[in-house]
mmCIF file of C-alpha atoms in Angstrom:
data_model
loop_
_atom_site.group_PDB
_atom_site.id
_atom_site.type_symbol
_atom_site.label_atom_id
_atom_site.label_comp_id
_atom_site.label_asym_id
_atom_site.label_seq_id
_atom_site.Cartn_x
_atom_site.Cartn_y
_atom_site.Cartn_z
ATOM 1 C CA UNK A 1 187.597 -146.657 -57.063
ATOM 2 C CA UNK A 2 186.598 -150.459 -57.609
ATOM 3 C CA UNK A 3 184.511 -151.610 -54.456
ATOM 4 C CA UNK A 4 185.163 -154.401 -52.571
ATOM 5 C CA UNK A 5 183.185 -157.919 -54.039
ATOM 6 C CA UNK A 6 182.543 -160.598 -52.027
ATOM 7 C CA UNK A 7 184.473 -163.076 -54.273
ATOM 8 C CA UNK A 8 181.626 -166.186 -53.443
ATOM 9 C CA UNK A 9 178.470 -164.397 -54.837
ATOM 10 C CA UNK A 10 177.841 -163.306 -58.661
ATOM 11 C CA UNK A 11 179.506 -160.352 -58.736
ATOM 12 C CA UNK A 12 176.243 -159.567 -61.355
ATOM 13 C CA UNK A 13 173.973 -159.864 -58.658
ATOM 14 C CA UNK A 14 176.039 -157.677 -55.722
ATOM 15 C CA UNK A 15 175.752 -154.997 -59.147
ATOM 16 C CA UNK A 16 172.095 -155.464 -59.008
ATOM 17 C CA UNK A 17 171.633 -155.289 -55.591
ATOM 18 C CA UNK A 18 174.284 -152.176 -55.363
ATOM 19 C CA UNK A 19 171.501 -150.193 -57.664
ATOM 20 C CA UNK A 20 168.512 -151.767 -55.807
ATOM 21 C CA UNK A 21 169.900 -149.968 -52.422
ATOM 22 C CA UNK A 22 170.807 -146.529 -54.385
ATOM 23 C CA UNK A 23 167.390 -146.519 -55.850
ATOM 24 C CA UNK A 24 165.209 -147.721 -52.322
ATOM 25 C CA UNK A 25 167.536 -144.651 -50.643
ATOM 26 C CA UNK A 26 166.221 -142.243 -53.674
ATOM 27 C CA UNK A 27 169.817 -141.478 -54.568
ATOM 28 C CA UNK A 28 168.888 -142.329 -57.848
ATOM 29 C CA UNK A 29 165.616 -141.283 -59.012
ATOM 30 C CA UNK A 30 162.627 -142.191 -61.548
ATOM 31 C CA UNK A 31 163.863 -141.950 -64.636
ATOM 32 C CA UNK A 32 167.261 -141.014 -64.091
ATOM 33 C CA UNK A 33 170.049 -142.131 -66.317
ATOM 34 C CA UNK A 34 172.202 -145.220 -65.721
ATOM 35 C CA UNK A 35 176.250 -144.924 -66.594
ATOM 36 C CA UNK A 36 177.147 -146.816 -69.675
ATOM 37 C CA UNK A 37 178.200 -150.480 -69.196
ATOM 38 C CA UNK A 38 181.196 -149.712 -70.456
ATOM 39 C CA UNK A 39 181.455 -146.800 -67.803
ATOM 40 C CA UNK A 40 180.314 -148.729 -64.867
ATOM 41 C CA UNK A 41 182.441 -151.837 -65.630
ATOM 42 C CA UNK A 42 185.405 -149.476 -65.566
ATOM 43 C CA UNK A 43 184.535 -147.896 -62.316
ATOM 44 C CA UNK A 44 183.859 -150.782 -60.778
ATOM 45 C CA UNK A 45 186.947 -153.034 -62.112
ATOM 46 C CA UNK A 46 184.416 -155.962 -63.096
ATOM 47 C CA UNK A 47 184.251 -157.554 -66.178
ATOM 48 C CA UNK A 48 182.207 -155.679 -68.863
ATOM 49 C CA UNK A 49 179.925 -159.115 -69.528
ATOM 50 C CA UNK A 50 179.102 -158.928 -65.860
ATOM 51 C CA UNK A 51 178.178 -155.655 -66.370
ATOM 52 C CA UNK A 52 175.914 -156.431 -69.240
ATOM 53 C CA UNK A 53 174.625 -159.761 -67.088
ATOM 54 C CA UNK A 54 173.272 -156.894 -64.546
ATOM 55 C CA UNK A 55 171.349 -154.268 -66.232
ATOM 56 C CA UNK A 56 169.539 -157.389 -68.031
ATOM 57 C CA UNK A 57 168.608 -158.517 -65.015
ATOM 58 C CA UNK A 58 167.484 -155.196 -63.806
ATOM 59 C CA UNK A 59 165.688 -154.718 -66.980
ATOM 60 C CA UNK A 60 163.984 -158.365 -66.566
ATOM 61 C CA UNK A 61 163.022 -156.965 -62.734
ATOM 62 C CA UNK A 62 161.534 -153.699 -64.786
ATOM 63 C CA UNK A 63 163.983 -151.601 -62.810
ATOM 64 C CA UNK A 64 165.757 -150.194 -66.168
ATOM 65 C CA UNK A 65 164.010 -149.531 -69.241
ATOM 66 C CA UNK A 66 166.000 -148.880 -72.612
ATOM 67 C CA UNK A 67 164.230 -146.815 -75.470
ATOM 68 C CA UNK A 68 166.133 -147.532 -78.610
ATOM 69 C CA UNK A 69 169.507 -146.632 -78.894
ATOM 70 C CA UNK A 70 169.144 -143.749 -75.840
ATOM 71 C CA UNK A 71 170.928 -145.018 -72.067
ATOM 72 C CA UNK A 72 169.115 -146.856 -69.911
ATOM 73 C CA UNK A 73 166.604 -145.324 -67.055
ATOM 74 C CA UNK A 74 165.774 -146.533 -63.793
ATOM 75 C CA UNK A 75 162.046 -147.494 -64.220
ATOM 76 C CA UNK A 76 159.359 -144.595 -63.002
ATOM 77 C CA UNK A 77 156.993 -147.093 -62.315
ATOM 78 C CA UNK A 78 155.950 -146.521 -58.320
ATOM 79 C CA UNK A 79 154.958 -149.719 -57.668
ATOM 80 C CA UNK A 80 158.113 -151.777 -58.577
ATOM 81 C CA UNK A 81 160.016 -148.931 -56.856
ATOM 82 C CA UNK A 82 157.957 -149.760 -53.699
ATOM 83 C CA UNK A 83 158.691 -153.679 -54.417
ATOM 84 C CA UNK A 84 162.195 -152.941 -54.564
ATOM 85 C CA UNK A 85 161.926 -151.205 -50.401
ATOM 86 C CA UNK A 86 160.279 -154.165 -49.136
ATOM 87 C CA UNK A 87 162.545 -156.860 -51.110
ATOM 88 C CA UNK A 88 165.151 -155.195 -49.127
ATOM 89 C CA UNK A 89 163.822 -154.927 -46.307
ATOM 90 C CA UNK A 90 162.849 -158.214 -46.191
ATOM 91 C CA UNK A 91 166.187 -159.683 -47.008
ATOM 92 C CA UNK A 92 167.709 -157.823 -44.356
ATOM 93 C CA UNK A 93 165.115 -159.053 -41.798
ATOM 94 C CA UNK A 94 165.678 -162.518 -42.702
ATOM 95 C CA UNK A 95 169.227 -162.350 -42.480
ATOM 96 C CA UNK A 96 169.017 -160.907 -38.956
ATOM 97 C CA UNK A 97 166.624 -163.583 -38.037
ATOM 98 C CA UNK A 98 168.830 -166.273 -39.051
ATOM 99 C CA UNK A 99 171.764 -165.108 -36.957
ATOM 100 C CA UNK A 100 169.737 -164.275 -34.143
ATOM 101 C CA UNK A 101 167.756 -168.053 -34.477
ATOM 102 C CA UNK A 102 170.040 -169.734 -32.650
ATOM 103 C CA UNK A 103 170.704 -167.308 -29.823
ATOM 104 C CA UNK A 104 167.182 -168.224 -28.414
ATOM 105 C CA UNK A 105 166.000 -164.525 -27.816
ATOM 106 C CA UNK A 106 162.274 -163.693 -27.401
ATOM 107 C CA UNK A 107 160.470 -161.432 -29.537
ATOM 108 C CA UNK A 108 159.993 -158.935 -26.722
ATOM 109 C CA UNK A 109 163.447 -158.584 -26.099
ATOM 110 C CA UNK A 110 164.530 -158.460 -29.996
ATOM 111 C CA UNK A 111 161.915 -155.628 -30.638
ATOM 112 C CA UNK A 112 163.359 -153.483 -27.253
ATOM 113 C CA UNK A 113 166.657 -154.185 -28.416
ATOM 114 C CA UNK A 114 165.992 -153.280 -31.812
ATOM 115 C CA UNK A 115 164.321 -149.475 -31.241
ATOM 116 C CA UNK A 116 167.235 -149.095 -29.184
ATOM 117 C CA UNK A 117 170.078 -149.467 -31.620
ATOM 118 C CA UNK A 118 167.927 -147.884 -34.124
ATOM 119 C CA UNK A 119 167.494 -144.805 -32.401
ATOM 120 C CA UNK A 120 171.306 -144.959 -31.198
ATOM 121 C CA UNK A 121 172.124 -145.522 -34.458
ATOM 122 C CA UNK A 122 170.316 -142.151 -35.876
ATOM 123 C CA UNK A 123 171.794 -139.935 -33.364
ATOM 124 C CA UNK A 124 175.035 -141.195 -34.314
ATOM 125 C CA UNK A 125 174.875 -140.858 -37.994
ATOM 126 C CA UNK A 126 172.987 -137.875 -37.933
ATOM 127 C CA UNK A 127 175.579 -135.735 -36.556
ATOM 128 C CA UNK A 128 177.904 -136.904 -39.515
ATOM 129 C CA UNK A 129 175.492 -136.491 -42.647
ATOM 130 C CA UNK A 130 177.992 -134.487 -44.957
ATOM 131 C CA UNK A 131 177.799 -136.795 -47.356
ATOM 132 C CA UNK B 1 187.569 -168.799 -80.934
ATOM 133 C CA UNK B 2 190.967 -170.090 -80.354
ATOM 134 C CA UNK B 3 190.836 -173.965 -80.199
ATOM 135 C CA UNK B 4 193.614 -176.153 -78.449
ATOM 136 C CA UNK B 5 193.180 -179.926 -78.441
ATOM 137 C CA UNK B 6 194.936 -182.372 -77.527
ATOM 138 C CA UNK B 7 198.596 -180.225 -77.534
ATOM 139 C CA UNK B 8 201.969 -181.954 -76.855
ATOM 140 C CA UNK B 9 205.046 -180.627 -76.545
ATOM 141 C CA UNK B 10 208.192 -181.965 -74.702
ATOM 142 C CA UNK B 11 211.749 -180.641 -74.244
ATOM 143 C CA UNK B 12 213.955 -183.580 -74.433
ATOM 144 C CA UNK B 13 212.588 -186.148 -71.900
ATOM 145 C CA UNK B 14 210.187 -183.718 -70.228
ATOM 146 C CA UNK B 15 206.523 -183.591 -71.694
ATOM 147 C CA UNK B 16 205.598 -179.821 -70.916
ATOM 148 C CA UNK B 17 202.359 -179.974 -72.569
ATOM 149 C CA UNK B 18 200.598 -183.362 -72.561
ATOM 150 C CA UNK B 19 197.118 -183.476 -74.126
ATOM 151 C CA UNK B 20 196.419 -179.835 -73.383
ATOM 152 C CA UNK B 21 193.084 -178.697 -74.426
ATOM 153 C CA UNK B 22 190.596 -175.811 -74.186
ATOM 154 C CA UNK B 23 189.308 -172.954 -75.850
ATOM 155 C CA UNK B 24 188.653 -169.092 -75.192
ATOM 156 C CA UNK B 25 186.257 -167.298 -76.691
ATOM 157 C CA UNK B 26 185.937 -163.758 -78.666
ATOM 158 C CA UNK B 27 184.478 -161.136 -76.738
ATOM 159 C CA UNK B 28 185.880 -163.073 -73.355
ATOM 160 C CA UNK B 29 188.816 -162.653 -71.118
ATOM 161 C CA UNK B 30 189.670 -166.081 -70.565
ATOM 162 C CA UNK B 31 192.921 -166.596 -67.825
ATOM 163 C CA UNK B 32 195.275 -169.684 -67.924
ATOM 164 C CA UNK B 33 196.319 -170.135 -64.259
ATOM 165 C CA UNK B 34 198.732 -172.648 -62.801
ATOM 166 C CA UNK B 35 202.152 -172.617 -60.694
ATOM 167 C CA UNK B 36 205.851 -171.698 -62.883
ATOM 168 C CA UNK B 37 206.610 -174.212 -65.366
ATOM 169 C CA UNK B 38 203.065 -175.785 -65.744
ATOM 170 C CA UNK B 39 203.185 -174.839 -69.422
ATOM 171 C CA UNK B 40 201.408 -171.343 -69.674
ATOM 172 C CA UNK B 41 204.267 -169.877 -71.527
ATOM 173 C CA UNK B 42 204.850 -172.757 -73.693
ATOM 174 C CA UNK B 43 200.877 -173.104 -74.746
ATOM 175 C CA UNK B 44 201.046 -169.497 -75.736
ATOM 176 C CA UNK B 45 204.172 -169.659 -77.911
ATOM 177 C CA UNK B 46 202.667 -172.947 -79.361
ATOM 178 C CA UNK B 47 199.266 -170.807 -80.351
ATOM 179 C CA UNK B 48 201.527 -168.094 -81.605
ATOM 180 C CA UNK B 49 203.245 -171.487 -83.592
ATOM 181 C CA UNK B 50 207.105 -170.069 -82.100
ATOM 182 C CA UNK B 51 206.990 -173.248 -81.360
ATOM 183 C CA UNK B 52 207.030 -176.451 -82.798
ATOM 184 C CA UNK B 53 204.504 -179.091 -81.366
ATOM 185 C CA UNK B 54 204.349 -182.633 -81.266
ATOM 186 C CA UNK B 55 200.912 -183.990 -81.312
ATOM 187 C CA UNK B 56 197.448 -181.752 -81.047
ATOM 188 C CA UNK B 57 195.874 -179.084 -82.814
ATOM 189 C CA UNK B 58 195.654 -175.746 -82.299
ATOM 190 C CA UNK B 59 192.509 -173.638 -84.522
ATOM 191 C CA UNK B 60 192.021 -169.952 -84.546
ATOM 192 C CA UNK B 61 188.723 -168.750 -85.709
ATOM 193 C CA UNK B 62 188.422 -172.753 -86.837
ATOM 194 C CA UNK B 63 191.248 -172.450 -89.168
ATOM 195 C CA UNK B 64 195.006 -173.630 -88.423
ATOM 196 C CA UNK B 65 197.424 -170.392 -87.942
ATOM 197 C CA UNK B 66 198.296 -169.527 -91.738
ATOM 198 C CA UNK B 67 199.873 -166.205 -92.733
ATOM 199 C CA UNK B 68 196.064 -164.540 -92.890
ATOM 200 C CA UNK B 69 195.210 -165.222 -89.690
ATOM 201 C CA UNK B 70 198.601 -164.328 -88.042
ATOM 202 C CA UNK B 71 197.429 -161.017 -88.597
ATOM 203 C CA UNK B 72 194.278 -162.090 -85.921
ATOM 204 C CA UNK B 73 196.098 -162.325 -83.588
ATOM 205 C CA UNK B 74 198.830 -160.679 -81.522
ATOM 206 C CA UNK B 75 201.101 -161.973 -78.037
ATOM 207 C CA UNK B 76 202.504 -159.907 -75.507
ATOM 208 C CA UNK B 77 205.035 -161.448 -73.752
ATOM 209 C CA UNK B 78 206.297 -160.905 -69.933
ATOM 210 C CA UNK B 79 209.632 -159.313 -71.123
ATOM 211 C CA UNK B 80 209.620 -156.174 -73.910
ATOM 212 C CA UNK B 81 210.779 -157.040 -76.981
ATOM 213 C CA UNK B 82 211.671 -153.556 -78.140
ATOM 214 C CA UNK B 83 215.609 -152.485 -78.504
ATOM 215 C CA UNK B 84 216.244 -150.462 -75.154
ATOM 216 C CA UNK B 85 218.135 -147.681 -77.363
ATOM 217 C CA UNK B 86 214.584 -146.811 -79.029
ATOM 218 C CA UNK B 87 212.190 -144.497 -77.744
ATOM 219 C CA UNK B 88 208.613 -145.157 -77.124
ATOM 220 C CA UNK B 89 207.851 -143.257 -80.594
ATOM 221 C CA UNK B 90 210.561 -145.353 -82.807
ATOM 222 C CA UNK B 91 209.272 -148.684 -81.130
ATOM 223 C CA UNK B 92 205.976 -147.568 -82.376
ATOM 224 C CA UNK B 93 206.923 -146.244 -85.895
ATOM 225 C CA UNK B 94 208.887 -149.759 -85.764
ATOM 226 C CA UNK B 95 205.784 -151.387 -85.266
ATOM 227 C CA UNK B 96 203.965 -149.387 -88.129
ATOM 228 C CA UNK B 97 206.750 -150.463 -90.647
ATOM 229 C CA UNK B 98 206.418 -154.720 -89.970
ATOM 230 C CA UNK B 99 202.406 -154.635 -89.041
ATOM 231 C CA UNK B 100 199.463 -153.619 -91.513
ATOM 232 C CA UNK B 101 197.418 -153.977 -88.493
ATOM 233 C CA UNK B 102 199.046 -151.114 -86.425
ATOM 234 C CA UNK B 103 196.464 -148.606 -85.182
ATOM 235 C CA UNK B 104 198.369 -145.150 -84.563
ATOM 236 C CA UNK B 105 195.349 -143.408 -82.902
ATOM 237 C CA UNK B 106 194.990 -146.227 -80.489
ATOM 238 C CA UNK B 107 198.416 -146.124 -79.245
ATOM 239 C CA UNK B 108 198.583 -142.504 -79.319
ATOM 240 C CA UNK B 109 195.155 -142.820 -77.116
ATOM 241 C CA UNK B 110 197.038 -145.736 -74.880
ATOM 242 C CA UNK B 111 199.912 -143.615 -74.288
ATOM 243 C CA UNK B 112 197.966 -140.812 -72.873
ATOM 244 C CA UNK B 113 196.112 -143.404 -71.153
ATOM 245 C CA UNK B 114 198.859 -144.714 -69.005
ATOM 246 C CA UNK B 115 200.498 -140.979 -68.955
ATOM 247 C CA UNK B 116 203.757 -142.212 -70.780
ATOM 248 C CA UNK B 117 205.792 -140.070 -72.875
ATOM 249 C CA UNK B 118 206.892 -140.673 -76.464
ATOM 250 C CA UNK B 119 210.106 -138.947 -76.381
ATOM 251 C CA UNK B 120 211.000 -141.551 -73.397
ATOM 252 C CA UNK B 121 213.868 -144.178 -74.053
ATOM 253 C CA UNK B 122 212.572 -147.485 -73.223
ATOM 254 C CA UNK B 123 216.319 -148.225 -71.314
ATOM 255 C CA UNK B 124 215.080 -145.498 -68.917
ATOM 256 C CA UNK B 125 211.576 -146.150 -68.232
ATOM 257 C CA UNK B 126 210.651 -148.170 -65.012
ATOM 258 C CA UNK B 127 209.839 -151.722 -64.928
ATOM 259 C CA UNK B 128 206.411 -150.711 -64.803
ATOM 260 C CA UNK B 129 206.107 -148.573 -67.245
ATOM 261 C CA UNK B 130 207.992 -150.701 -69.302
ATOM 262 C CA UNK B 131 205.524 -153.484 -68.782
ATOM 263 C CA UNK B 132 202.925 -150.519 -69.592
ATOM 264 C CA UNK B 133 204.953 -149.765 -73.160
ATOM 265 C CA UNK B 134 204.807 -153.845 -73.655
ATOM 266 C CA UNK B 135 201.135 -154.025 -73.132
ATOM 267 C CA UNK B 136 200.690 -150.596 -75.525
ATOM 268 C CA UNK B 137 202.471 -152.510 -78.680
ATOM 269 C CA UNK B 138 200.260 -155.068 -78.738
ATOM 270 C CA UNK B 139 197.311 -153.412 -77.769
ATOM 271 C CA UNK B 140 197.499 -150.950 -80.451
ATOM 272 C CA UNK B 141 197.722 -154.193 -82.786
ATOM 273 C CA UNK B 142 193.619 -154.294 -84.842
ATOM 274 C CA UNK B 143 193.647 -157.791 -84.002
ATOM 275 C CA UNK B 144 190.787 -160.355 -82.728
ATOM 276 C CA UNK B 145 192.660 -162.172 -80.342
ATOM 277 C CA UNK B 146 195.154 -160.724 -77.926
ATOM 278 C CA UNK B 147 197.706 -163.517 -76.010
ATOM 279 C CA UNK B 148 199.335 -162.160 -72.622
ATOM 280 C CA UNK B 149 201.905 -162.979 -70.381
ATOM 281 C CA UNK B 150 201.915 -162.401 -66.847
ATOM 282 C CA UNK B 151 201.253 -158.724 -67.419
ATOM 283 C CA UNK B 152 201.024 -158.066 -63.774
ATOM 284 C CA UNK B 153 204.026 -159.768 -62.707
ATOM 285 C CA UNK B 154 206.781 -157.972 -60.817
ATOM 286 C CA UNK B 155 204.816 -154.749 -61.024
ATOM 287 C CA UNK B 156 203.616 -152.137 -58.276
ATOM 288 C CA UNK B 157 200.276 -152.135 -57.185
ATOM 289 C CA UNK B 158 199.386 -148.961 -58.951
ATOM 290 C CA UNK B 159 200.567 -150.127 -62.492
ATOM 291 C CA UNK B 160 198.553 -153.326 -62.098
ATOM 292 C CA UNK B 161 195.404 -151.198 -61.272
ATOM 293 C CA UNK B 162 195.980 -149.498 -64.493
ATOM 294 C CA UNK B 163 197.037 -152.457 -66.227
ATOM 295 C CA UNK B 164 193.538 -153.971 -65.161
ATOM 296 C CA UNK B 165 191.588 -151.070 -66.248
ATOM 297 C CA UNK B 166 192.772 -151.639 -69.528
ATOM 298 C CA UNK B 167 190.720 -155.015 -69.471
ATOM 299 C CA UNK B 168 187.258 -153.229 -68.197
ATOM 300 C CA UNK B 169 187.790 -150.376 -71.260
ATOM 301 C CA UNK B 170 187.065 -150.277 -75.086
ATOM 302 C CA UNK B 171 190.585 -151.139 -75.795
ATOM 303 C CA UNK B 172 189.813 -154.923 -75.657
ATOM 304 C CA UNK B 173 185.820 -154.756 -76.326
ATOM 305 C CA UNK B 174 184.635 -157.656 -78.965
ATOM 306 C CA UNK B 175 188.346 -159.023 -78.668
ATOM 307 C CA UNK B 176 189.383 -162.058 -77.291
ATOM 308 C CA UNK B 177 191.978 -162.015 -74.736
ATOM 309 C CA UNK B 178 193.857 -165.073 -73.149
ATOM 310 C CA UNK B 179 195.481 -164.071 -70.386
ATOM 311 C CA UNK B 180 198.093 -166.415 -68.015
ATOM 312 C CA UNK B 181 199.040 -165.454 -64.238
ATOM 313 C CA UNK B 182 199.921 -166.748 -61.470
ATOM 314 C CA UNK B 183 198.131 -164.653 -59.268
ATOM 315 C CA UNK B 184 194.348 -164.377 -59.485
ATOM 316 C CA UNK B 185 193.538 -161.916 -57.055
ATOM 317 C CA UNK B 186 194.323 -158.846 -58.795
ATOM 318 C CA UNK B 187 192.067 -159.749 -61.695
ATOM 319 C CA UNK B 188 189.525 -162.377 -59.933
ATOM 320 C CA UNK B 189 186.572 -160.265 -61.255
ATOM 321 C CA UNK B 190 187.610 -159.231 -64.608
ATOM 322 C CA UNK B 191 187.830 -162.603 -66.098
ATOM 323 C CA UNK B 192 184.860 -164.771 -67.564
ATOM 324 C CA UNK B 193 186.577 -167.867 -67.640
ATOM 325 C CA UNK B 194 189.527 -169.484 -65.930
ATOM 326 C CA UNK B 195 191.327 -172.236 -66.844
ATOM 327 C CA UNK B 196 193.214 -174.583 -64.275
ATOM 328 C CA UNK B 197 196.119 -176.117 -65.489
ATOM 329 C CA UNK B 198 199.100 -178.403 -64.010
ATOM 330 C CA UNK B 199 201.923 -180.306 -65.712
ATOM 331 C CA UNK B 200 200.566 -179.277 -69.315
ATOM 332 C CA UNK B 201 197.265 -180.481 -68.208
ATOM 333 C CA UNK B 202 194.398 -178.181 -68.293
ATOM 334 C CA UNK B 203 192.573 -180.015 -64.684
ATOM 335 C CA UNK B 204 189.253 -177.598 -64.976
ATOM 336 C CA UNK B 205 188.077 -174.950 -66.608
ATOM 337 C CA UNK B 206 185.070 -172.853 -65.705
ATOM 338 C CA UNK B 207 182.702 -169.689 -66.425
ATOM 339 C CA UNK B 208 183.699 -167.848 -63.077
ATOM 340 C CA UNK B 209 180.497 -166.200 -62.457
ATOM 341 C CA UNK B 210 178.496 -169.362 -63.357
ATOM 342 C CA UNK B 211 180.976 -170.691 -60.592
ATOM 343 C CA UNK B 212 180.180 -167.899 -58.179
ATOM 344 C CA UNK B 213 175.946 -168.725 -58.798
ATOM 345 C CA UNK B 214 176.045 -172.296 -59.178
ATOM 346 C CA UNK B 215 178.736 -173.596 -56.225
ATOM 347 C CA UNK B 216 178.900 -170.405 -54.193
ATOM 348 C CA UNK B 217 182.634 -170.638 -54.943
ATOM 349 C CA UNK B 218 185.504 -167.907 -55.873
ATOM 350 C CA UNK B 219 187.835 -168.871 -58.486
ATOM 351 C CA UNK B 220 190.326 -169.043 -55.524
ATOM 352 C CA UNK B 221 188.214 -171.760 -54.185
ATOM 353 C CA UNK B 222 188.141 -173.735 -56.674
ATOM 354 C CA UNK B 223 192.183 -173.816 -56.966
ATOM 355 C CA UNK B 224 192.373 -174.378 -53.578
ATOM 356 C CA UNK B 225 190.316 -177.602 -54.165
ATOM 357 C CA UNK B 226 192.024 -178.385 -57.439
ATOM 358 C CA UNK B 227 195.502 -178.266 -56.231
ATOM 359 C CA UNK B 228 195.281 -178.977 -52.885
ATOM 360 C CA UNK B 229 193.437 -181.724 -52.706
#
């Protein structure tokens, strides 16, 4: 079924990032193989240029590598893998920084706050993990 | 490429294209939008030359239309043009008899595609399926460039999904396809281009994605800007 795009952002970029969080949560692993393009762009209902805009990207990141004519893998190189986690991560953090910015909070009270939720979060989710 | 510059057209006193120009590209889906009567039909039958023009030029492939490069090419308009007496298999042995370019194994691969039935009269199929049996005879068509329009008008949700998956699959890879609508939404992500146009004007036209990365804008954005200024 064709996800839901934010409409504002490069839809070529939410592809690359879509892969980024698949491969940092090891559902896809070194050396596994990507769809086709052609495949993807049909599952997703984007553009097949998009498509094609994305995996060059993720092969200029080294996160794909092509041999020949053969699909593309994701790359089993340990260290970009490891990049990929902390790009993330670090994205994420930064967003939830911003929003929290202008709320005036202390770090104390963010980091309580935060172990909190996380844990709340895990019990919650891990009752439901059938998927 | 398919080249318009400069088009006019008028019926009677009323200019319905005036100075249209733009191009779309092979190997792109490129989608003319603007409100009814702002001249998408008219700059498609004017391509297709079913209609006369005034003033402009239109190229395809750099070349005017000729009878060569008529066979480049192929429209699909909004209504079936297919006697409602035939079936699906004598509209497509019709189209065999008048086209050299007509591709059996693609239709026969379209058909099964949409899940339509050859023995079906096209009097008795659905509106959507009939827009489904529209899109099928000219996209079984070997051609470069493939003219549409408003495939996705009056049509359930379901049929427009599959309609749209058509654009994401081989059956229009390396082609050109210039699409009009009047409703982006549907297809927002599946086009590379979109052109903006209003009283046989084109007001913008724009890479979407290069839209999306440059301005942080949707193609609905920029139309809101563009006609509601």
């Amino acid at each position: 079924m064709p996800e839901i795009f934010n409409q504002r952002e490069p839809v070529y970029l939410q592809v690359v990032r879509h892969f980024k969080e698949k491969i940092a949560a090891g559902e896809l692993r070194p050396g596994e193989e990507m769809p086709s393009r052609r495949e993807l762009a049909g599952n997703l209902g984007i553009n097949p240029n998009t498509v094609q805009r994305a995996y060059k990207r993720m092969e200029e990141e080294n996160l794909l590598y092509t041999e020949g004519n053969m699909p593309s893998k994701i790359t089993e190189d340990t260290n970009v893998l490891t990049q990929v986690r902390h790009e993330l991560m670090l994205d994420a953090v930064e967003t939830f920084i911003a929003a929290v910015k202008p709320i005036g909070v202390s770090l104390e009270e963010l980091q309580t706050k935060v172990e909190e939720q996380f844990l709340l979060e895990d019990v919650q989710t891990g009752g439901e993990k059938n998927d | 490429m398919i080249e318009v510059k400069q088009v006019e057209k008028r019926f009677g006193r009323k200019k319905v294209l005036n100075g249209m120009s733009f191009t779309a590209n092979k190997g792109e889906i490129t989608c003319l939008i603007g409100i009814n009567g702002s001249g998408k039909t008219t700059v498609l039958n004017a391509i297709m030359n079913l209609t006369p023009i005034k003033r402009g030029e239109i190229l395809i492939s750099g070349k005017p239309l000729t009878k060569e490069t008529y066979e480049k090419i192929a429209f699909i308009p909004d209504a079936i043009t297919m006697m409602p007496s035939m079936t699906i298999q004598q509209a497509m042995d019709f189209m065999n008899d008048f086209y050299t370019t007509w591709n059996q194994g693609r239709a026969t691969e379209i058909l099964n595609f949409f899940k339509l039935s050859s023995k079906d009269k096209i009097a008795t199929l659905s509106k959507g399926n009939t827009a489904k049996v529209n899109m099928l005879l000219g996209l079984a068509l070997d051609v470069d460039y493939l003219l549409m329009d408003e495939p996705f008008s009056g049509i359930d949700i379901f049929s427009r999904e599959q309609i749209a998956a058509v654009f994401t699959s081989h059956l229009v890879e390396n082609r050109g396809v210039l699409i009009t609508t009047h409703e982006i939404s549907d297809i927002e992500h599946l086009i590379d281009k979109a052109v903006l146009i209003e009283n046989g004007k084109v007001l913008t036209e724009f890479n979407a994605e290069e839209m999306r990365e440059e301005k942080g804008k949707s193609v609905v954005d920029v139309m809101r800007e563009v006609y509601q200024p």
